[in-house]
PDB file of C-alpha atoms in Angstrom:
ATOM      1  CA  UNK A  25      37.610  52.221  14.210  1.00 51.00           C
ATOM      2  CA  UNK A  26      40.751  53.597  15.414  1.00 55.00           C
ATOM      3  CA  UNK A  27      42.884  51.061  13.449  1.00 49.00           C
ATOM      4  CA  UNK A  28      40.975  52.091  10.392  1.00 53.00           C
ATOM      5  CA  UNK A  29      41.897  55.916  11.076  1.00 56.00           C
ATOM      6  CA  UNK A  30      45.422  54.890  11.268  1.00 64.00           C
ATOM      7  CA  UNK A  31      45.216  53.367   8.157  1.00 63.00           C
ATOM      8  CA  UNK A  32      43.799  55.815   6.213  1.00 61.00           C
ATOM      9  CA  UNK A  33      46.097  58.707   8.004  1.00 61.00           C
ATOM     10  CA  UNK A  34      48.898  56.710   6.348  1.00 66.00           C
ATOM     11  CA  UNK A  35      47.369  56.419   2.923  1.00 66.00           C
ATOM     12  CA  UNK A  36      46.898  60.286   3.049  1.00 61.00           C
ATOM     13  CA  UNK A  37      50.174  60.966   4.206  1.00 58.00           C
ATOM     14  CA  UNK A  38      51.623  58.927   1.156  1.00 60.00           C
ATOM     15  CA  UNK A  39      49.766  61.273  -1.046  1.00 58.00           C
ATOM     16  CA  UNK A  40      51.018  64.397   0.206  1.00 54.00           C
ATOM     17  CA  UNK A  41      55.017  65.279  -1.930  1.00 53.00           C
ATOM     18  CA  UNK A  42      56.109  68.416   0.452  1.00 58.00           C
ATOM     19  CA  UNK A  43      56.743  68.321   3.920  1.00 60.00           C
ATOM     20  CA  UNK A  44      54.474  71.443   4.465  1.00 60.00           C
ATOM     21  CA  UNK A  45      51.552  69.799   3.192  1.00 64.00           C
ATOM     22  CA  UNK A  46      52.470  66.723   5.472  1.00 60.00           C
ATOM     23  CA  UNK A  47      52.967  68.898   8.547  1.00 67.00           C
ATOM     24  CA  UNK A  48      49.372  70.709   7.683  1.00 69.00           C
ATOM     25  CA  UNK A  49      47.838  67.788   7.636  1.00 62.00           C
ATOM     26  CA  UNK A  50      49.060  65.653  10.492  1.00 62.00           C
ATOM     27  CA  UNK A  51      47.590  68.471  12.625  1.00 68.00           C
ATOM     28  CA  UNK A  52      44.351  68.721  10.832  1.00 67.00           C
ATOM     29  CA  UNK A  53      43.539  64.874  11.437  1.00 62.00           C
ATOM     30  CA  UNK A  54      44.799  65.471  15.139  1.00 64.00           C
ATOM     31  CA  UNK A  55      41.472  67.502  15.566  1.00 65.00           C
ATOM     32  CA  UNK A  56      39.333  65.096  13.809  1.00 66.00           C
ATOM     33  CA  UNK A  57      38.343  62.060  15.175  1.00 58.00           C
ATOM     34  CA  UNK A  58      38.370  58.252  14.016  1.00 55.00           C
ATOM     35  CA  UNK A  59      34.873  58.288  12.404  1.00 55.00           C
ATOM     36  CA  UNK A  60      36.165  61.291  10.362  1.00 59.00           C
ATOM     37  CA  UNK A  61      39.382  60.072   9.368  1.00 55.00           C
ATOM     38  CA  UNK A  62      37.829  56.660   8.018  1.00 51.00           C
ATOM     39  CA  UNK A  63      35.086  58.923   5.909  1.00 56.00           C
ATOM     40  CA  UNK A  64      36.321  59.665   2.570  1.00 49.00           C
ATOM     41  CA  UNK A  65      34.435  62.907   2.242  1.00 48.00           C
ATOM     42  CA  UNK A  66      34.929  63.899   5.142  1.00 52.00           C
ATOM     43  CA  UNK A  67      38.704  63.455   5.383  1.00 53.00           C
ATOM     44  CA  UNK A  68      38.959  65.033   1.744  1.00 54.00           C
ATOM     45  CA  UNK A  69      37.205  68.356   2.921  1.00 55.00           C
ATOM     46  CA  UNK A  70      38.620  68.862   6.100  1.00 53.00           C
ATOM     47  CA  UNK A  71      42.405  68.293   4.648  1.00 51.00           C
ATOM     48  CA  UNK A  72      41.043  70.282   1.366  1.00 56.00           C
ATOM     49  CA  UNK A  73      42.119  67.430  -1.172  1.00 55.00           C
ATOM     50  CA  UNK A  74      41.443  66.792  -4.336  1.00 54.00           C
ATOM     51  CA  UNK A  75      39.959  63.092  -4.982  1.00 52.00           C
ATOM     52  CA  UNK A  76      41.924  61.042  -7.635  1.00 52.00           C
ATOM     53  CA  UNK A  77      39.626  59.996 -10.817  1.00 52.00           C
ATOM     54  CA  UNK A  78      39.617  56.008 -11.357  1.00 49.00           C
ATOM     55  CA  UNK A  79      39.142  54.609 -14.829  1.00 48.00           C
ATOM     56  CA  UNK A  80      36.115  52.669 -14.648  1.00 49.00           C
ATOM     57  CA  UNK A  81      35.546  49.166 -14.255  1.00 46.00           C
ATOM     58  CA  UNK A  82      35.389  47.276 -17.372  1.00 45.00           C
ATOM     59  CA  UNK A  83      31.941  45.227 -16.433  1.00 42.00           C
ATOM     60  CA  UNK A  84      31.097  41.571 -17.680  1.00 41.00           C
ATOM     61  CA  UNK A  85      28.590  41.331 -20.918  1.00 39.00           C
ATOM     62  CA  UNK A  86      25.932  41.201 -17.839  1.00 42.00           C
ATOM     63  CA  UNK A  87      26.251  44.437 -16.433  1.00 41.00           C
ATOM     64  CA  UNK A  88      26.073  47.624 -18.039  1.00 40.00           C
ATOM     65  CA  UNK A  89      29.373  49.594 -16.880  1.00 43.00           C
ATOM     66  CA  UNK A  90      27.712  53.308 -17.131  1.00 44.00           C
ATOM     67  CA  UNK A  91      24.944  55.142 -17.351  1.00 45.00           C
ATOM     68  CA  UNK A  92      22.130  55.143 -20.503  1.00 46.00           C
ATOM     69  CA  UNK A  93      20.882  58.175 -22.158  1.00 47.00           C
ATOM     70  CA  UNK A  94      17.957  59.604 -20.285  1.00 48.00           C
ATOM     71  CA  UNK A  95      18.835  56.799 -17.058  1.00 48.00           C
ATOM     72  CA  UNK A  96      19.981  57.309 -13.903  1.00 47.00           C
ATOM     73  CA  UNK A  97      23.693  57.987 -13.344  1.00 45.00           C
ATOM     74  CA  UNK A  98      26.050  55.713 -11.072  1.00 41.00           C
ATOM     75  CA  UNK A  99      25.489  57.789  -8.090  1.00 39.00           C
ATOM     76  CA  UNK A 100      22.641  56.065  -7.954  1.00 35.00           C
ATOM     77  CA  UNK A 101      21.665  52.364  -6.518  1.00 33.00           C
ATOM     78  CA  UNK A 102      20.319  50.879  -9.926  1.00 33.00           C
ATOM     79  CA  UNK A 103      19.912  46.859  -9.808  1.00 32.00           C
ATOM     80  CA  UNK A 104      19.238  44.938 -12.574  1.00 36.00           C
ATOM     81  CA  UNK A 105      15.949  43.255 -11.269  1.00 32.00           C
ATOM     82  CA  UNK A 106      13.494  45.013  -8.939  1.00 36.00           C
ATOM     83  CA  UNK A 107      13.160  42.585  -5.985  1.00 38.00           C
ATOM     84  CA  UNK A 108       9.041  42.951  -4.909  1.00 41.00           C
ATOM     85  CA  UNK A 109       8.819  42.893  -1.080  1.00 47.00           C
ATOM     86  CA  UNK A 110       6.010  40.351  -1.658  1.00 46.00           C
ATOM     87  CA  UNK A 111       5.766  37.186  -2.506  1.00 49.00           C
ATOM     88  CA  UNK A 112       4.342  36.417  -5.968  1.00 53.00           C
ATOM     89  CA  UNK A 113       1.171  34.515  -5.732  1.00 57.00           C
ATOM     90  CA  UNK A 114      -0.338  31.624  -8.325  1.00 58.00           C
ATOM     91  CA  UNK A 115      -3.670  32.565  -9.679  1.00 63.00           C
ATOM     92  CA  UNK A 116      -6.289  31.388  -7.412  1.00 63.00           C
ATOM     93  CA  UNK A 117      -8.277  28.232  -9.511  1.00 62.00           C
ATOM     94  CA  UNK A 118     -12.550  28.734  -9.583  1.00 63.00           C
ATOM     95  CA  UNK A 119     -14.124  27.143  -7.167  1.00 62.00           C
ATOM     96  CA  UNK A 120     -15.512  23.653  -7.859  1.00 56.00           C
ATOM     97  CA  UNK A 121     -19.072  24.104  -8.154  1.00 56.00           C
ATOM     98  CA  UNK A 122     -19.843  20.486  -8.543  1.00 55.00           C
ATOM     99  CA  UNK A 123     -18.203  17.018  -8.323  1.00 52.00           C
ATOM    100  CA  UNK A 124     -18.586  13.245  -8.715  1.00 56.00           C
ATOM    101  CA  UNK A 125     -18.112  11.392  -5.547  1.00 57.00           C
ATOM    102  CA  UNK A 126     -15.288   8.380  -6.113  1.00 57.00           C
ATOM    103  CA  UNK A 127     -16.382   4.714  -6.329  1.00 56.00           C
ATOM    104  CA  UNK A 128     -14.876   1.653  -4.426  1.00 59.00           C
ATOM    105  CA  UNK A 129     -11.595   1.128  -6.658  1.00 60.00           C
ATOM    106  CA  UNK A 130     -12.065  -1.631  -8.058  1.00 58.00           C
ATOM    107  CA  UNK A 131      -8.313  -4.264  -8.329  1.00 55.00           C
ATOM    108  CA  UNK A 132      -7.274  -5.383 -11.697  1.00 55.00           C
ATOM    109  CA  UNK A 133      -9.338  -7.704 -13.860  1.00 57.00           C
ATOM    110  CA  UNK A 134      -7.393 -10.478 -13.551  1.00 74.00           C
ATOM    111  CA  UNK A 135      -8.283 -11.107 -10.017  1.00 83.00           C
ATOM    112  CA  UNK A 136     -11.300 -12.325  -9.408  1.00 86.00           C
ATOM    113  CA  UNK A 137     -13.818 -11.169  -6.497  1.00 88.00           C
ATOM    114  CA  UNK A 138     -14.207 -14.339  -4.934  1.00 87.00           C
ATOM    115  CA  UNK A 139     -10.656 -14.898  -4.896  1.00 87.00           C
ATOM    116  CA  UNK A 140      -9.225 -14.477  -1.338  1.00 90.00           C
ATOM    117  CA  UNK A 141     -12.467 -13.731   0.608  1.00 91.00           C
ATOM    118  CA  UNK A 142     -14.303 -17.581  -0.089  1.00 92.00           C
ATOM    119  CA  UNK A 143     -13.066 -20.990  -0.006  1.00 92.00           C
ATOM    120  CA  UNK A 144     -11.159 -21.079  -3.240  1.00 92.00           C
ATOM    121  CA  UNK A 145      -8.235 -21.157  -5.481  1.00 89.00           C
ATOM    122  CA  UNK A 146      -6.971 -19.668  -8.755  1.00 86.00           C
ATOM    123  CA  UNK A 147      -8.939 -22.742 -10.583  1.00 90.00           C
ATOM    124  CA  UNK A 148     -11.729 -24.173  -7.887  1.00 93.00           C
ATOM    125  CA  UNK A 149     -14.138 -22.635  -6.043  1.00 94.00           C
ATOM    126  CA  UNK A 150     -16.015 -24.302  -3.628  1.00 94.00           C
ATOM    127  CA  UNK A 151     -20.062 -23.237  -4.193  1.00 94.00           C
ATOM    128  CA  UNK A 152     -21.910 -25.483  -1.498  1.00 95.00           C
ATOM    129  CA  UNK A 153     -20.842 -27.914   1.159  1.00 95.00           C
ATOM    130  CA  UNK A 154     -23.493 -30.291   3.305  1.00 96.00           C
ATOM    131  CA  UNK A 155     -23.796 -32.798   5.868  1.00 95.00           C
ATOM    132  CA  UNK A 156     -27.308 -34.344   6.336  1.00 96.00           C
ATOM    133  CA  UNK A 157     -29.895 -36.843   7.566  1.00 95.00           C
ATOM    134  CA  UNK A 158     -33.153 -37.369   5.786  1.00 94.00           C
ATOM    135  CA  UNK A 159     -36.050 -40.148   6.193  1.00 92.00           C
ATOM    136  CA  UNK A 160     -38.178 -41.416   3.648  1.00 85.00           C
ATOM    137  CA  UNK A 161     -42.079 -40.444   5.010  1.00 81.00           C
ATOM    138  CA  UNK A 162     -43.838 -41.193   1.295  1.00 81.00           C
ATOM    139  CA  UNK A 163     -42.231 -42.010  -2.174  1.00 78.00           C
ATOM    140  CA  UNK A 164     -42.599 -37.856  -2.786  1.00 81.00           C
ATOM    141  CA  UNK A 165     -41.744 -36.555   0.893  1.00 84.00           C
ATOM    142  CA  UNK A 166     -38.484 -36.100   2.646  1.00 85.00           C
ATOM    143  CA  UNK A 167     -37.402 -35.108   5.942  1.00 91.00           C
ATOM    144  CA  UNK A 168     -34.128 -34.201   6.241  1.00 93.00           C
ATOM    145  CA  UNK A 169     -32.184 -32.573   8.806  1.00 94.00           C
ATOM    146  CA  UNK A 170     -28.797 -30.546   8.241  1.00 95.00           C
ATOM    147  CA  UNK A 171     -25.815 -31.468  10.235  1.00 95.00           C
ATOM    148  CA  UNK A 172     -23.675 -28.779   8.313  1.00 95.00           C
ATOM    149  CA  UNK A 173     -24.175 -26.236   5.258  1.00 95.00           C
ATOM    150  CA  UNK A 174     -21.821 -23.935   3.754  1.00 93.00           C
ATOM    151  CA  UNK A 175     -23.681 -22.114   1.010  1.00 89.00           C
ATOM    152  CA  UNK A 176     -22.511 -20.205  -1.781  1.00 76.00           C
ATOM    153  CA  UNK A 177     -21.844 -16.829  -1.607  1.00 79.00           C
ATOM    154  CA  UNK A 178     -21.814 -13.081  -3.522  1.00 86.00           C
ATOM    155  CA  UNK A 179     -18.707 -11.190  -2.601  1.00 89.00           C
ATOM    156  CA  UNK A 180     -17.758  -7.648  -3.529  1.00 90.00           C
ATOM    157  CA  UNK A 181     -14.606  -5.874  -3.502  1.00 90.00           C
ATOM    158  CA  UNK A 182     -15.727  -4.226  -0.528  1.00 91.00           C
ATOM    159  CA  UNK A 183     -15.278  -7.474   1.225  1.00 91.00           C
ATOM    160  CA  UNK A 184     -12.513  -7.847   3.675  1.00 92.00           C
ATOM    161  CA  UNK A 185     -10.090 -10.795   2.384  1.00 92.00           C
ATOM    162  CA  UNK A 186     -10.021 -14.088   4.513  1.00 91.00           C
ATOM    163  CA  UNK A 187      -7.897 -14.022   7.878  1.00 91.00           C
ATOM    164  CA  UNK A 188      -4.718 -15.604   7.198  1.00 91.00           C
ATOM    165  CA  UNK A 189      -3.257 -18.516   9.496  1.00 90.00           C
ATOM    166  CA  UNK A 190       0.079 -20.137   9.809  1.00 91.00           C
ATOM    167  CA  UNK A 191      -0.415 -23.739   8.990  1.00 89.00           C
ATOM    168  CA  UNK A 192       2.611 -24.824  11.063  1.00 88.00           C
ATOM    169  CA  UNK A 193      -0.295 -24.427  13.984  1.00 89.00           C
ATOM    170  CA  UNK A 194      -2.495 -27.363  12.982  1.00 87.00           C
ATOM    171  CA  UNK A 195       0.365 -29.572  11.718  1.00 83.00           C
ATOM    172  CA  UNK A 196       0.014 -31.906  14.818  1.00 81.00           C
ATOM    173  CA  UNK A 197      -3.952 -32.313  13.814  1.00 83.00           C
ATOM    174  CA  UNK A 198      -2.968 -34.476  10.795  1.00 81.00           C
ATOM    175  CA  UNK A 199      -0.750 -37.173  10.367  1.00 76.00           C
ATOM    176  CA  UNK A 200       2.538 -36.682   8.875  1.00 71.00           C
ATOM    177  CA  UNK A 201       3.041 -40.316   6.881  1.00 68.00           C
ATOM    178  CA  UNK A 202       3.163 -39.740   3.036  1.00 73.00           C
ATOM    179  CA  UNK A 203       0.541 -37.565   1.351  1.00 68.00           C
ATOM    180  CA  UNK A 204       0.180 -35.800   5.126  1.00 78.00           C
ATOM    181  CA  UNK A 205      -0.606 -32.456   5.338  1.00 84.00           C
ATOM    182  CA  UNK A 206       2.635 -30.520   5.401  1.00 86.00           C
ATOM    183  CA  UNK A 207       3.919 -32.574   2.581  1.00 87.00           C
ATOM    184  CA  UNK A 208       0.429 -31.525   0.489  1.00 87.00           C
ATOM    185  CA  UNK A 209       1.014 -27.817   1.145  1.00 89.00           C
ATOM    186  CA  UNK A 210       4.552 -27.707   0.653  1.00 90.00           C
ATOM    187  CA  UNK A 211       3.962 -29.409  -2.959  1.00 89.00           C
ATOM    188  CA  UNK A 212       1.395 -26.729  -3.454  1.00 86.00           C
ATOM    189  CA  UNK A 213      -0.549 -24.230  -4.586  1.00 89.00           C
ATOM    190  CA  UNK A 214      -0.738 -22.835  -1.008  1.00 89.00           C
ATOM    191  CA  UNK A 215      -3.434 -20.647  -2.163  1.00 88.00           C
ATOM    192  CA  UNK A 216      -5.348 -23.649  -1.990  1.00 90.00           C
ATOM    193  CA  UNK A 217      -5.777 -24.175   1.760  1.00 92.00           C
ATOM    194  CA  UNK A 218      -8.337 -23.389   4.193  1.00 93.00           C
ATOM    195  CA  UNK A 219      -9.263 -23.927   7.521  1.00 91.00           C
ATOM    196  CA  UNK A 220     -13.194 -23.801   8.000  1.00 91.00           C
ATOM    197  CA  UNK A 221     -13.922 -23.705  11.583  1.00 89.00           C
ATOM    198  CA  UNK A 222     -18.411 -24.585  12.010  1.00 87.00           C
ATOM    199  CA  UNK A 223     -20.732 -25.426  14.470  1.00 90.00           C
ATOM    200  CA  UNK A 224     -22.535 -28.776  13.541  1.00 91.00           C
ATOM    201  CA  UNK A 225     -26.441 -28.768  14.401  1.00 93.00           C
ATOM    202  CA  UNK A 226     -26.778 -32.307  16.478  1.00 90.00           C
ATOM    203  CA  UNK A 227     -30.152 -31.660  17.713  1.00 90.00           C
ATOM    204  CA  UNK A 228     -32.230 -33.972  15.087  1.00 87.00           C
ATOM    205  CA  UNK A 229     -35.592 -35.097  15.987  1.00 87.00           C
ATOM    206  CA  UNK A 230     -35.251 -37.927  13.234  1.00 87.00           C
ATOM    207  CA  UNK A 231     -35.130 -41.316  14.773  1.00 82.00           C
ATOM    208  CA  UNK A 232     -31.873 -42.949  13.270  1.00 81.00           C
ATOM    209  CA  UNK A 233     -33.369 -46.155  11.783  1.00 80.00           C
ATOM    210  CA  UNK A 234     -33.109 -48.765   8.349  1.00 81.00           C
ATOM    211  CA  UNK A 235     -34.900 -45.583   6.674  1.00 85.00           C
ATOM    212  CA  UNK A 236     -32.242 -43.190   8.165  1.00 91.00           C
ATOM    213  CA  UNK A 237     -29.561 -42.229   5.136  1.00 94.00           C
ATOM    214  CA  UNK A 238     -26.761 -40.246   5.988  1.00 95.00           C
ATOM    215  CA  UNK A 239     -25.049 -38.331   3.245  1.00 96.00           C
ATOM    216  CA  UNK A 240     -22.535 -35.359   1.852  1.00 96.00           C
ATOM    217  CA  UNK A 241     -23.036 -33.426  -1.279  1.00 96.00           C
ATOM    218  CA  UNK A 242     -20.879 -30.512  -2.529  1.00 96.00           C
ATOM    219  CA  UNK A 243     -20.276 -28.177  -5.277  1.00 96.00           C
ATOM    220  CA  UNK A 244     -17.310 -27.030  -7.170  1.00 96.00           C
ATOM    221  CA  UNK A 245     -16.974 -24.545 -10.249  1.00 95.00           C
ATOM    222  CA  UNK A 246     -13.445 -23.938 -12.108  1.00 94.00           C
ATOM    223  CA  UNK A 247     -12.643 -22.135 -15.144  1.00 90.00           C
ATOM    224  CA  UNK A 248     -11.150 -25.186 -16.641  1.00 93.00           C
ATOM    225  CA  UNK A 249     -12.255 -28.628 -17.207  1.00 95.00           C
ATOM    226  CA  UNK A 250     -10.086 -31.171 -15.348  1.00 93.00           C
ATOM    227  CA  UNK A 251     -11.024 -34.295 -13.202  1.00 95.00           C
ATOM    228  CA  UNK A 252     -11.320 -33.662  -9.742  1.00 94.00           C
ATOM    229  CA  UNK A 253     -10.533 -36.161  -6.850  1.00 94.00           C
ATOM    230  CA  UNK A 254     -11.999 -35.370  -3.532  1.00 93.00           C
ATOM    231  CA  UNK A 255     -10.077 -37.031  -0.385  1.00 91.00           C
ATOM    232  CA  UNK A 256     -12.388 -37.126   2.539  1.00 91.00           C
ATOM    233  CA  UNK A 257     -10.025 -38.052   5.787  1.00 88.00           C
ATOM    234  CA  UNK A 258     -11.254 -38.433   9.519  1.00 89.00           C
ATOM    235  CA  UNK A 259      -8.570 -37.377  11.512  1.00 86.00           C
ATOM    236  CA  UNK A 260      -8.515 -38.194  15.674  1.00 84.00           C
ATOM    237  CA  UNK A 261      -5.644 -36.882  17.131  1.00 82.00           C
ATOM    238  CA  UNK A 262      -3.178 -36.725  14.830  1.00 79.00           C
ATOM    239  CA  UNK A 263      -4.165 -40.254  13.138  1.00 84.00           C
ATOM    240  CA  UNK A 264      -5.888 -41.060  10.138  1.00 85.00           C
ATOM    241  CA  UNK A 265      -8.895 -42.973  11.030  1.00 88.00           C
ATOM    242  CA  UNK A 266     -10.773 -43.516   7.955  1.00 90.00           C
ATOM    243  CA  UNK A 267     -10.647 -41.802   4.294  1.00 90.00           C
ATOM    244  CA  UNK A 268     -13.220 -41.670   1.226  1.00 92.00           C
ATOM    245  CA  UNK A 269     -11.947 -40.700  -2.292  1.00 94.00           C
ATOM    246  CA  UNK A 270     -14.739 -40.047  -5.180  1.00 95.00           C
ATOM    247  CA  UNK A 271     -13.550 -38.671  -8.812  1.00 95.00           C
ATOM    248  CA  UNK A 272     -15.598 -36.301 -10.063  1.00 95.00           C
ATOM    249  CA  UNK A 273     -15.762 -35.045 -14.123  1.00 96.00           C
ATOM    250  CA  UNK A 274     -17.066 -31.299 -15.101  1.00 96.00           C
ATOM    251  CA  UNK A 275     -20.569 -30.053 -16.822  1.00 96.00           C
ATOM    252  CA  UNK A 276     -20.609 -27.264 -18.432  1.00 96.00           C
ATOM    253  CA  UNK A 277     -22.740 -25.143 -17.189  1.00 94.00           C
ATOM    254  CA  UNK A 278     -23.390 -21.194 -18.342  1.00 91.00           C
ATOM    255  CA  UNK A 279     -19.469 -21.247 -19.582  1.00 91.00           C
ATOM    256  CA  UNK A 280     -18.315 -22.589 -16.364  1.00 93.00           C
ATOM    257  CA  UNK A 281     -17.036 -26.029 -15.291  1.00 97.00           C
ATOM    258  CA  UNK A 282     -19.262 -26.863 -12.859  1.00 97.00           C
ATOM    259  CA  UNK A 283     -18.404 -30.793 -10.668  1.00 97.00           C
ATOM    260  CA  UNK A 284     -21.207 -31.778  -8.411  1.00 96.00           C
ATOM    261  CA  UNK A 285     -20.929 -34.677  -5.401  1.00 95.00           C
ATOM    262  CA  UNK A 286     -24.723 -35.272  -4.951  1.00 94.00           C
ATOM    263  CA  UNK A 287     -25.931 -37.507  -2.002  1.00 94.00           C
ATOM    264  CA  UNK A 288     -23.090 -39.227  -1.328  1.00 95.00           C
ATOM    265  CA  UNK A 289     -23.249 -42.211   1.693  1.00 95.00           C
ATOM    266  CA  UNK A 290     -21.468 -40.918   5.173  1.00 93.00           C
ATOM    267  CA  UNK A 291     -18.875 -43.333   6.451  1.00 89.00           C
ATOM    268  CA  UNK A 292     -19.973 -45.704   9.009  1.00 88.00           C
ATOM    269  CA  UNK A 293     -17.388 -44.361  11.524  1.00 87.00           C
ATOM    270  CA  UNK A 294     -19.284 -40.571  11.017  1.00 88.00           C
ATOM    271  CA  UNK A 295     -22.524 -41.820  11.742  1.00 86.00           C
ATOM    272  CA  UNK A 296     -21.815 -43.568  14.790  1.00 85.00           C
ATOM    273  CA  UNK A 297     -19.564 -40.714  15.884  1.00 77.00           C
TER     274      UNK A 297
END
């Protein structure tokens, strides 16, 4: 404050021509103090000054440099927008009165439901799998006796998708000569793999006999017609013991492909195992 009364002591001083004036007013501002001095008005009245006119500024095309007719003068604080002391608010929507609730969403059409959650690829589905033993009571009466059954299912979308397993796990379960394992997924479509884990129902009360048959039937649909050849390997720690390939053609059926493996004869080495 008191460098700022210094100051303006000087610029007053500069103002005054005679030294009478001078001498008048270096007493007057020795009776006043800093807060004075630095006032404009108040240094003006005490010393008895006259205050020099300024032109005024010549504002931008923004800002109006004077006053309108009728308006508020510059002595005034006008500003060019009102600033609210609020903050604006969006207008408030209706309230829903009603609402439908959202469905399952459902994945693009070109996947299809079974497609990750059952035994299947992009072009074969697997529909039924079965082991069995039936005996011949009368030429019209059967009784038979499932070792294994893997029926067909109905999935939804809703469906969790299949548990995924690294197939470098079960590599040492199957041989590795040609046509192995690891050489059949590498060549792909790895899409195509599965690993079924079941329980197999041994408890039959038919006695094994000449009248005993033993057999395996499946079911496969695909959206194409193509001959199928179905490799059936027994594998015993990590060797091939004994394999079964049967060629298969497609009916249509309904607009599907449908190939069907009816009744046919176990292996010799599954029976007595």
């Amino acid at each position: 404050m008191q460098v700022l009364a210094r100051r303006k002591a000087r610029e007053i001083q500069s103002k005054l021509k005679d030294q009478a004036s001078k001498d008048k007013a270096l007493q007057n501002m020795a009776a006043m103090s800093s807060a004075q001095i630095v006032s404009a008005t108040a240094m003006q009245s005490k010393l008895g000054i006259t205050p020099i006119p300024q032109a005024p500024y010549p504002g931008t095309a923004r800002f109006w440099p004077g006053p309108l007719p009728g308006q508020p003068g510059s002595s005034q604080d006008v500003k060019p927008f009102a600033q609210p002391s609020y903050s604006i608010q969006p207008p408030v929507p209706p309230p829903i009165t009603s609402y439908e609730p959202l469905g399952p969403l459902t994945p693009p059409a070109t996947i299809p439901v079974w497609q990750d959650r059952t035994i299947a690829s992009s072009k074969l589905r697997l529909l039924e799998y079965s082991a069995f033993v039936e005996v011949q009571r009368d030429p019209e009466t059967y009784n038979k006796h499932l070792f294994v059954h893997i029926g067909q299912t109905n999935p939804s979308y809703n469906d969790p998708l299949l548990e995924a397993v690294d197939i470098r796990q079960i590599y040492d379960k199957f041989p590795e000569k040609k046509g192995g394992l690891k050489e059949l997924f590498e060549k792909g479509p790895q899409n195509a793999f599965f690993l079924v884990k079941f329980w197999a129902d041994l408890n039959s009360n038919i006695q094994d006999g000449p009248g005993a048959f033993y057999g395996v039937s499946s079911q496969y649909t695909s959206s194409e017609n193509v001959t199928i050849t179905c490799s059936t390997k027994v594998c015993s720690f990590g060797k091939q013991v004994v394999e079964k390939v049967e060629t298969e053609y497609a009916r249509l059926e309904n607009g599907r492909f449908v190939y069907r493996i009816h009744r046919s004869p176990m292996c010799e080495y599954m029976i007595n195992f």
